PDB file of C-alpha atoms in Angstrom:
ATOM      1  CA  MET P 126       0.000   0.000   0.000  1.00 39.00           C
ATOM      2  CA  GLU P 127       2.801   2.419   0.879  1.00 41.00           C
ATOM      3  CA  GLN P 128       4.449   1.998  -2.538  1.00 41.00           C
ATOM      4  CA  SER P 129       1.253   2.743  -4.453  1.00 39.00           C
ATOM      5  CA  LEU P 130       0.720   5.917  -2.411  1.00 38.00           C
ATOM      6  CA  GLN P 131       4.211   7.104  -3.338  1.00 42.00           C
ATOM      7  CA  GLN P 132       3.644   6.390  -7.032  1.00 42.00           C
ATOM      8  CA  VAL P 133       0.489   8.503  -7.298  1.00 41.00           C
ATOM      9  CA  PRO P 134       2.317  11.871  -6.989  1.00 45.00           C
ATOM     10  CA  LEU P 135       4.981  10.681  -9.459  1.00 45.00           C
ATOM     11  CA  ARG P 136       2.305   9.604 -11.936  1.00 47.00           C
ATOM     12  CA  ARG P 137       0.459  12.927 -11.517  1.00 49.00           C
ATOM     13  CA  GLU P 138       3.716  14.871 -11.934  1.00 52.00           C
ATOM     14  CA  LEU P 139       4.386  13.001 -15.187  1.00 51.00           C
ATOM     15  CA  GLU P 140       0.842  13.671 -16.439  1.00 54.00           C
ATOM     16  CA  LEU P 141       1.277  17.376 -15.717  1.00 53.00           C
ATOM     17  CA  MET P 142       4.641  17.462 -17.489  1.00 53.00           C
ATOM     18  CA  LEU P 143       3.264  15.717 -20.558  1.00 54.00           C
ATOM     19  CA  THR P 144       0.216  17.954 -20.922  1.00 54.00           C
ATOM     20  CA  SER P 145       1.330  21.366 -19.643  1.00 51.00           C
ATOM     21  CA  PRO P 146       3.157  23.949 -21.746  1.00 47.00           C
ATOM     22  CA  SER P 147       6.926  24.000 -21.473  1.00 43.00           C
ATOM     23  CA  THR P 148       8.558  26.396 -19.062  1.00 35.00           C
ATOM     24  CA  THR P 149      12.182  26.768 -20.109  1.00 33.00           C
ATOM     25  CA  THR P 150      13.275  28.114 -23.462  1.00 31.00           C
ATOM     26  CA  SER P 151      16.507  26.834 -24.961  1.00 34.00           C
ATOM     27  CA  THR P 152      18.937  28.892 -27.030  1.00 29.00           C
ATOM     28  CA  THR P 153      17.166  27.765 -30.200  1.00 31.00           C
ATOM     29  CA  THR P 154      13.523  28.354 -31.044  1.00 32.00           C
ATOM     30  CA  SER P 155      12.559  25.100 -29.368  1.00 37.00           C
ATOM     31  CA  THR P 156      10.978  24.971 -25.938  1.00 39.00           C
ATOM     32  CA  THR P 157      12.116  22.373 -23.447  1.00 41.00           C
ATOM     33  CA  MET P 158      11.363  21.033 -20.028  1.00 44.00           C
ATOM     34  CA  ASP P 159      14.600  19.673 -18.631  1.00 43.00           C
ATOM     35  CA  HIS P 160      14.847  18.495 -15.062  1.00 40.00           C
ATOM     36  CA  HIS P 161      18.410  17.163 -15.298  1.00 40.00           C
ATOM     37  CA  SER P 162      21.463  19.423 -15.219  1.00 38.00           C
ATOM     38  CA  SER P 163      23.588  16.707 -16.787  1.00 42.00           C
ATOM     39  CA  SER P 164      23.041  13.379 -18.404  1.00 46.00           C
ATOM     40  CA  ALA P 165      21.989  10.561 -16.103  1.00 46.00           C
ATOM     41  CA  GLY P 166      24.608   8.002 -15.190  1.00 51.00           C
ATOM     42  CA  GLY P 167      27.433  10.543 -15.066  1.00 60.00           C
ATOM     43  CA  GLN P 168      27.829  10.659 -18.846  1.00 67.00           C
ATOM     44  CA  PRO P 169      28.427  13.986 -20.593  1.00 78.00           C
ATOM     45  CA  PRO P 170      25.113  15.638 -21.469  1.00 85.00           C
ATOM     46  CA  VAL P 171      23.840  15.476 -25.024  1.00 92.00           C
ATOM     47  CA  SER P 172      24.390  18.884 -26.660  1.00 94.00           C
ATOM     48  CA  GLN P 173      21.402  21.076 -27.488  1.00 95.00           C
ATOM     49  CA  ASP P 174      22.311  20.894 -31.189  1.00 96.00           C
ATOM     50  CA  ARG P 175      22.440  17.082 -31.056  1.00 97.00           C
ATOM     51  CA  ILE P 176      19.068  16.970 -29.247  1.00 97.00           C
ATOM     52  CA  GLN P 177      17.480  19.134 -31.943  1.00 97.00           C
ATOM     53  CA  ARG P 178      18.923  16.949 -34.716  1.00 97.00           C
ATOM     54  CA  LEU P 179      17.760  13.801 -32.922  1.00 98.00           C
ATOM     55  CA  ILE P 180      14.220  15.174 -32.573  1.00 98.00           C
ATOM     56  CA  HIS P 181      14.268  16.240 -36.229  1.00 98.00           C
ATOM     57  CA  SER P 182      15.321  12.698 -37.203  1.00 98.00           C
ATOM     58  CA  SER P 183      12.438  11.232 -35.182  1.00 98.00           C
ATOM     59  CA  LEU P 184      10.007  13.617 -36.897  1.00 98.00           C
ATOM     60  CA  GLU P 185      11.358  12.505 -40.293  1.00 98.00           C
ATOM     61  CA  ALA P 186      11.115   8.824 -39.332  1.00 98.00           C
ATOM     62  CA  LYS P 187       7.461   9.367 -38.380  1.00 98.00           C
ATOM     63  CA  GLN P 188       6.749  10.166 -42.057  1.00 98.00           C
ATOM     64  CA  HIS P 189       7.434   6.505 -42.916  1.00 98.00           C
ATOM     65  CA  ALA P 190       5.036   5.040 -40.351  1.00 98.00           C
ATOM     66  CA  TYR P 191       2.747   2.305 -41.606  1.00 98.00           C
ATOM     67  CA  CYS P 192      -0.415   2.778 -39.551  1.00 98.00           C
ATOM     68  CA  PRO P 193      -3.510   2.164 -41.708  1.00 98.00           C
ATOM     69  CA  TYR P 194      -5.561   1.034 -38.688  1.00 98.00           C
ATOM     70  CA  SER P 195      -4.837   3.514 -35.896  1.00 97.00           C
ATOM     71  CA  LYS P 196      -3.694   6.436 -38.102  1.00 98.00           C
ATOM     72  CA  PHE P 197      -1.304   7.194 -35.192  1.00 98.00           C
ATOM     73  CA  ARG P 198       2.144   7.871 -36.638  1.00 98.00           C
ATOM     74  CA  VAL P 199       5.205   7.528 -34.397  1.00 98.00           C
ATOM     75  CA  GLY P 200       8.877   7.947 -35.213  1.00 98.00           C
ATOM     76  CA  ALA P 201      11.979   7.400 -33.115  1.00 98.00           C
ATOM     77  CA  ALA P 202      15.653   8.295 -33.397  1.00 98.00           C
ATOM     78  CA  LEU P 203      18.224   6.516 -31.223  1.00 98.00           C
ATOM     79  CA  LEU P 204      21.669   7.943 -30.417  1.00 98.00           C
ATOM     80  CA  THR P 205      24.544   5.566 -29.666  1.00 97.00           C
ATOM     81  CA  HIS P 206      27.643   6.390 -27.609  1.00 96.00           C
ATOM     82  CA  ASP P 207      29.691   6.791 -30.802  1.00 96.00           C
ATOM     83  CA  ASP P 208      27.100   9.310 -32.132  1.00 96.00           C
ATOM     84  CA  ARG P 209      25.497   7.017 -34.676  1.00 98.00           C
ATOM     85  CA  VAL P 210      21.759   7.591 -35.141  1.00 98.00           C
ATOM     86  CA  PHE P 211      19.262   4.837 -35.903  1.00 98.00           C
ATOM     87  CA  THR P 212      15.690   5.678 -36.875  1.00 98.00           C
ATOM     88  CA  GLY P 213      12.473   3.728 -37.011  1.00 98.00           C
ATOM     89  CA  CYS P 214       8.708   4.062 -37.122  1.00 98.00           C
ATOM     90  CA  ASN P 215       5.667   2.126 -36.033  1.00 98.00           C
ATOM     91  CA  VAL P 216       4.495  -0.663 -38.345  1.00 98.00           C
ATOM     92  CA  GLU P 217       0.976  -1.997 -37.851  1.00 98.00           C
ATOM     93  CA  ASN P 218      -0.455  -5.322 -38.958  1.00 98.00           C
ATOM     94  CA  ALA P 219      -3.960  -6.566 -39.708  1.00 98.00           C
ATOM     95  CA  CYS P 220      -3.342  -9.054 -36.880  1.00 97.00           C
ATOM     96  CA  TYR P 221      -3.128  -6.167 -34.423  1.00 95.00           C
ATOM     97  CA  ASN P 222      -0.829  -7.740 -31.836  1.00 94.00           C
ATOM     98  CA  LEU P 223       1.873  -8.257 -34.474  1.00 97.00           C
ATOM     99  CA  GLY P 224       2.359  -4.512 -34.932  1.00 97.00           C
ATOM    100  CA  MET P 225       5.636  -2.963 -33.791  1.00 98.00           C
ATOM    101  CA  CYS P 226       6.159   0.355 -32.036  1.00 98.00           C
ATOM    102  CA  ALA P 227       8.682   2.855 -33.377  1.00 98.00           C
ATOM    103  CA  GLU P 228      10.868   2.643 -30.268  1.00 98.00           C
ATOM    104  CA  ARG P 229      11.192  -1.147 -30.414  1.00 98.00           C
ATOM    105  CA  ASN P 230      11.830  -1.116 -34.167  1.00 98.00           C
ATOM    106  CA  THR P 231      14.566   1.482 -33.723  1.00 98.00           C
ATOM    107  CA  ILE P 232      16.278  -0.264 -30.818  1.00 98.00           C
ATOM    108  CA  SER P 233      16.059  -3.634 -32.597  1.00 98.00           C
ATOM    109  CA  HIS P 234      17.703  -2.108 -35.668  1.00 98.00           C
ATOM    110  CA  ALA P 235      20.585  -0.811 -33.533  1.00 98.00           C
ATOM    111  CA  VAL P 236      20.944  -4.149 -31.736  1.00 98.00           C
ATOM    112  CA  SER P 237      21.072  -5.947 -35.099  1.00 98.00           C
ATOM    113  CA  GLU P 238      24.072  -3.729 -35.930  1.00 98.00           C
ATOM    114  CA  GLY P 239      25.860  -4.739 -32.709  1.00 98.00           C
ATOM    115  CA  TYR P 240      24.914  -1.917 -30.312  1.00 98.00           C
ATOM    116  CA  ARG P 241      23.864  -2.707 -26.747  1.00 97.00           C
ATOM    117  CA  SER P 242      23.955   0.625 -24.876  1.00 95.00           C
ATOM    118  CA  PHE P 243      22.569   3.988 -25.851  1.00 98.00           C
ATOM    119  CA  LYS P 244      22.882   7.669 -25.055  1.00 98.00           C
ATOM    120  CA  ALA P 245      19.403   8.904 -25.938  1.00 98.00           C
ATOM    121  CA  ILE P 246      16.201   8.319 -27.884  1.00 98.00           C
ATOM    122  CA  ALA P 247      13.814  10.929 -29.280  1.00 98.00           C
ATOM    123  CA  ILE P 248      10.192  10.016 -29.940  1.00 98.00           C
ATOM    124  CA  ALA P 249       7.801  11.957 -32.212  1.00 98.00           C
ATOM    125  CA  SER P 250       4.121  11.770 -33.087  1.00 98.00           C
ATOM    126  CA  ASP P 251       1.353  14.012 -34.419  1.00 98.00           C
ATOM    127  CA  LEU P 252       0.048  14.903 -30.940  1.00 97.00           C
ATOM    128  CA  ASN P 253      -0.107  18.703 -30.579  1.00 96.00           C
ATOM    129  CA  ASP P 254      -1.608  19.042 -27.096  1.00 96.00           C
ATOM    130  CA  GLN P 255       0.763  16.740 -25.230  1.00 97.00           C
ATOM    131  CA  PHE P 256       4.182  15.177 -25.532  1.00 98.00           C
ATOM    132  CA  ILE P 257       4.284  11.643 -26.932  1.00 98.00           C
ATOM    133  CA  SER P 258       4.895   9.023 -24.265  1.00 97.00           C
ATOM    134  CA  PRO P 259       6.080   5.475 -24.941  1.00 98.00           C
ATOM    135  CA  CYS P 260       3.792   2.550 -24.142  1.00 97.00           C
ATOM    136  CA  GLY P 261       4.594   0.245 -21.248  1.00 97.00           C
ATOM    137  CA  GLY P 262       6.068  -2.403 -23.529  1.00 97.00           C
ATOM    138  CA  CYS P 263       8.478   0.102 -25.064  1.00 98.00           C
ATOM    139  CA  ARG P 264       9.460   1.394 -21.626  1.00 98.00           C
ATOM    140  CA  GLN P 265      10.397  -2.158 -20.600  1.00 98.00           C
ATOM    141  CA  PHE P 266      12.186  -2.703 -23.927  1.00 98.00           C
ATOM    142  CA  MET P 267      14.262   0.457 -23.343  1.00 98.00           C
ATOM    143  CA  ARG P 268      14.970  -0.674 -19.779  1.00 98.00           C
ATOM    144  CA  GLU P 269      16.577  -3.865 -21.104  1.00 98.00           C
ATOM    145  CA  PHE P 270      19.461  -1.668 -22.288  1.00 98.00           C
ATOM    146  CA  GLY P 271      19.880   0.425 -19.136  1.00 96.00           C
ATOM    147  CA  SER P 272      17.888   2.690 -16.875  1.00 96.00           C
ATOM    148  CA  SER P 273      19.857   5.926 -17.044  1.00 95.00           C
ATOM    149  CA  TRP P 274      19.835   6.942 -20.701  1.00 96.00           C
ATOM    150  CA  GLU P 275      17.915   9.976 -21.928  1.00 97.00           C
ATOM    151  CA  VAL P 276      14.447   9.952 -23.496  1.00 98.00           C
ATOM    152  CA  TYR P 277      13.124  13.017 -25.349  1.00 98.00           C
ATOM    153  CA  LEU P 278       9.324  13.081 -25.591  1.00 98.00           C
ATOM    154  CA  SER P 279       8.464  15.584 -28.311  1.00 98.00           C
ATOM    155  CA  LYS P 280       5.680  17.445 -30.080  1.00 98.00           C
ATOM    156  CA  PRO P 281       5.509  18.227 -33.830  1.00 97.00           C
ATOM    157  CA  ASP P 282       6.798  21.770 -33.194  1.00 97.00           C
ATOM    158  CA  GLY P 283      10.093  20.349 -31.845  1.00 96.00           C
ATOM    159  CA  SER P 284       9.426  21.115 -28.175  1.00 97.00           C
ATOM    160  CA  TYR P 285      10.235  18.276 -25.819  1.00 97.00           C
ATOM    161  CA  VAL P 286      10.420  16.911 -22.297  1.00 97.00           C
ATOM    162  CA  LYS P 287      13.675  15.254 -21.268  1.00 98.00           C
ATOM    163  CA  MET P 288      13.442  12.249 -18.968  1.00 97.00           C
ATOM    164  CA  ASP P 289      15.465   9.130 -18.429  1.00 96.00           C
ATOM    165  CA  VAL P 290      14.365   5.522 -18.612  1.00 98.00           C
ATOM    166  CA  SER P 291      14.217   5.135 -14.819  1.00 97.00           C
ATOM    167  CA  GLU P 292      11.727   7.998 -14.604  1.00 97.00           C
ATOM    168  CA  LEU P 293       9.517   6.443 -17.275  1.00 97.00           C
ATOM    169  CA  LEU P 294       9.690   3.033 -15.610  1.00 97.00           C
ATOM    170  CA  PRO P 295      10.343   3.448 -11.877  1.00 96.00           C
ATOM    171  CA  VAL P 296      11.018   0.411  -9.698  1.00 95.00           C
ATOM    172  CA  SER P 297      11.772  -1.536 -12.857  1.00 95.00           C
ATOM    173  CA  PHE P 298      12.834  -5.093 -13.602  1.00 94.00           C
ATOM    174  CA  GLY P 299      15.973  -5.537 -15.699  1.00 95.00           C
ATOM    175  CA  PRO P 300      18.610  -8.072 -16.731  1.00 94.00           C
ATOM    176  CA  GLU P 301      20.530  -7.668 -13.458  1.00 93.00           C
ATOM    177  CA  ASP P 302      17.483  -8.909 -11.545  1.00 92.00           C
ATOM    178  CA  LEU P 303      17.842 -12.328 -13.161  1.00 91.00           C
ATOM    179  CA  SER P 304      21.119 -12.892 -11.303  1.00 90.00           C
ATOM    180  CA  MET P 305      19.586 -12.255  -7.877  1.00 88.00           C
ATOM    181  CA  LYS P 306      19.254 -15.155  -5.442  1.00 84.00           C
ATOM    182  CA  LYS P 307      16.075 -17.155  -6.037  1.00 80.00           C
ATOM    183  CA  VAL P 308      14.161 -19.909  -4.258  1.00 78.00           C
ATOM    184  CA  PHE P 309      14.651 -23.111  -6.244  1.00 77.00           C
ATOM    185  CA  ASN P 310      12.710 -25.652  -4.179  1.00 74.00           C
ATOM    186  CA  ILE P 311       9.268 -24.641  -5.355  1.00 76.00           C
ATOM    187  CA  PRO P 312       7.039 -27.699  -5.821  1.00 77.00           C
ATOM    188  CA  ASN P 313       5.235 -27.904  -9.137  1.00 75.00           C
ATOM    189  CA  GLU P 314       1.749 -29.073  -8.316  1.00 76.00           C
ATOM    190  CA  TYR P 315       0.190 -28.787 -11.748  1.00 68.00           C
TER     191      TYR P 315
END
């Protein structure tokens, strides 16, 4: 019960951030909400120019979305530690559960090229009134590759909210949890 009470303010804070207008203006024409002074995990922060280019790449990737059923276009651009950018979009399927989100497509593309850790991902959609937010499955997929990399939730005008994976998926389960001590003498009574 105590944990759920603590999560309510966090969830409400996130809802307010995603729907309220931005409060801090960057040196470019874009508006941002940034509640980190440096990149999570002690890494050097992503430059403002690189953030803008990453968001632009996600907006371009959105143009390729295949979404005849939902008509909800999403694009993503993923930045690796050696500054390579991978892009992807959502791809729907007539068998709805076989569709793929932009974030998972993009990360899978990078993994297929040998990458396993990332600096940042930018996500774009056609939502004007709020910042795009990844689904729960994509949050867990991102978490597989670390909890402290940056996530830029954007709007079509280029404004964004900067978060990290641990903020999007607090109290998460990741690969390191599989190596924790487990109870092995559980009877199978099926």
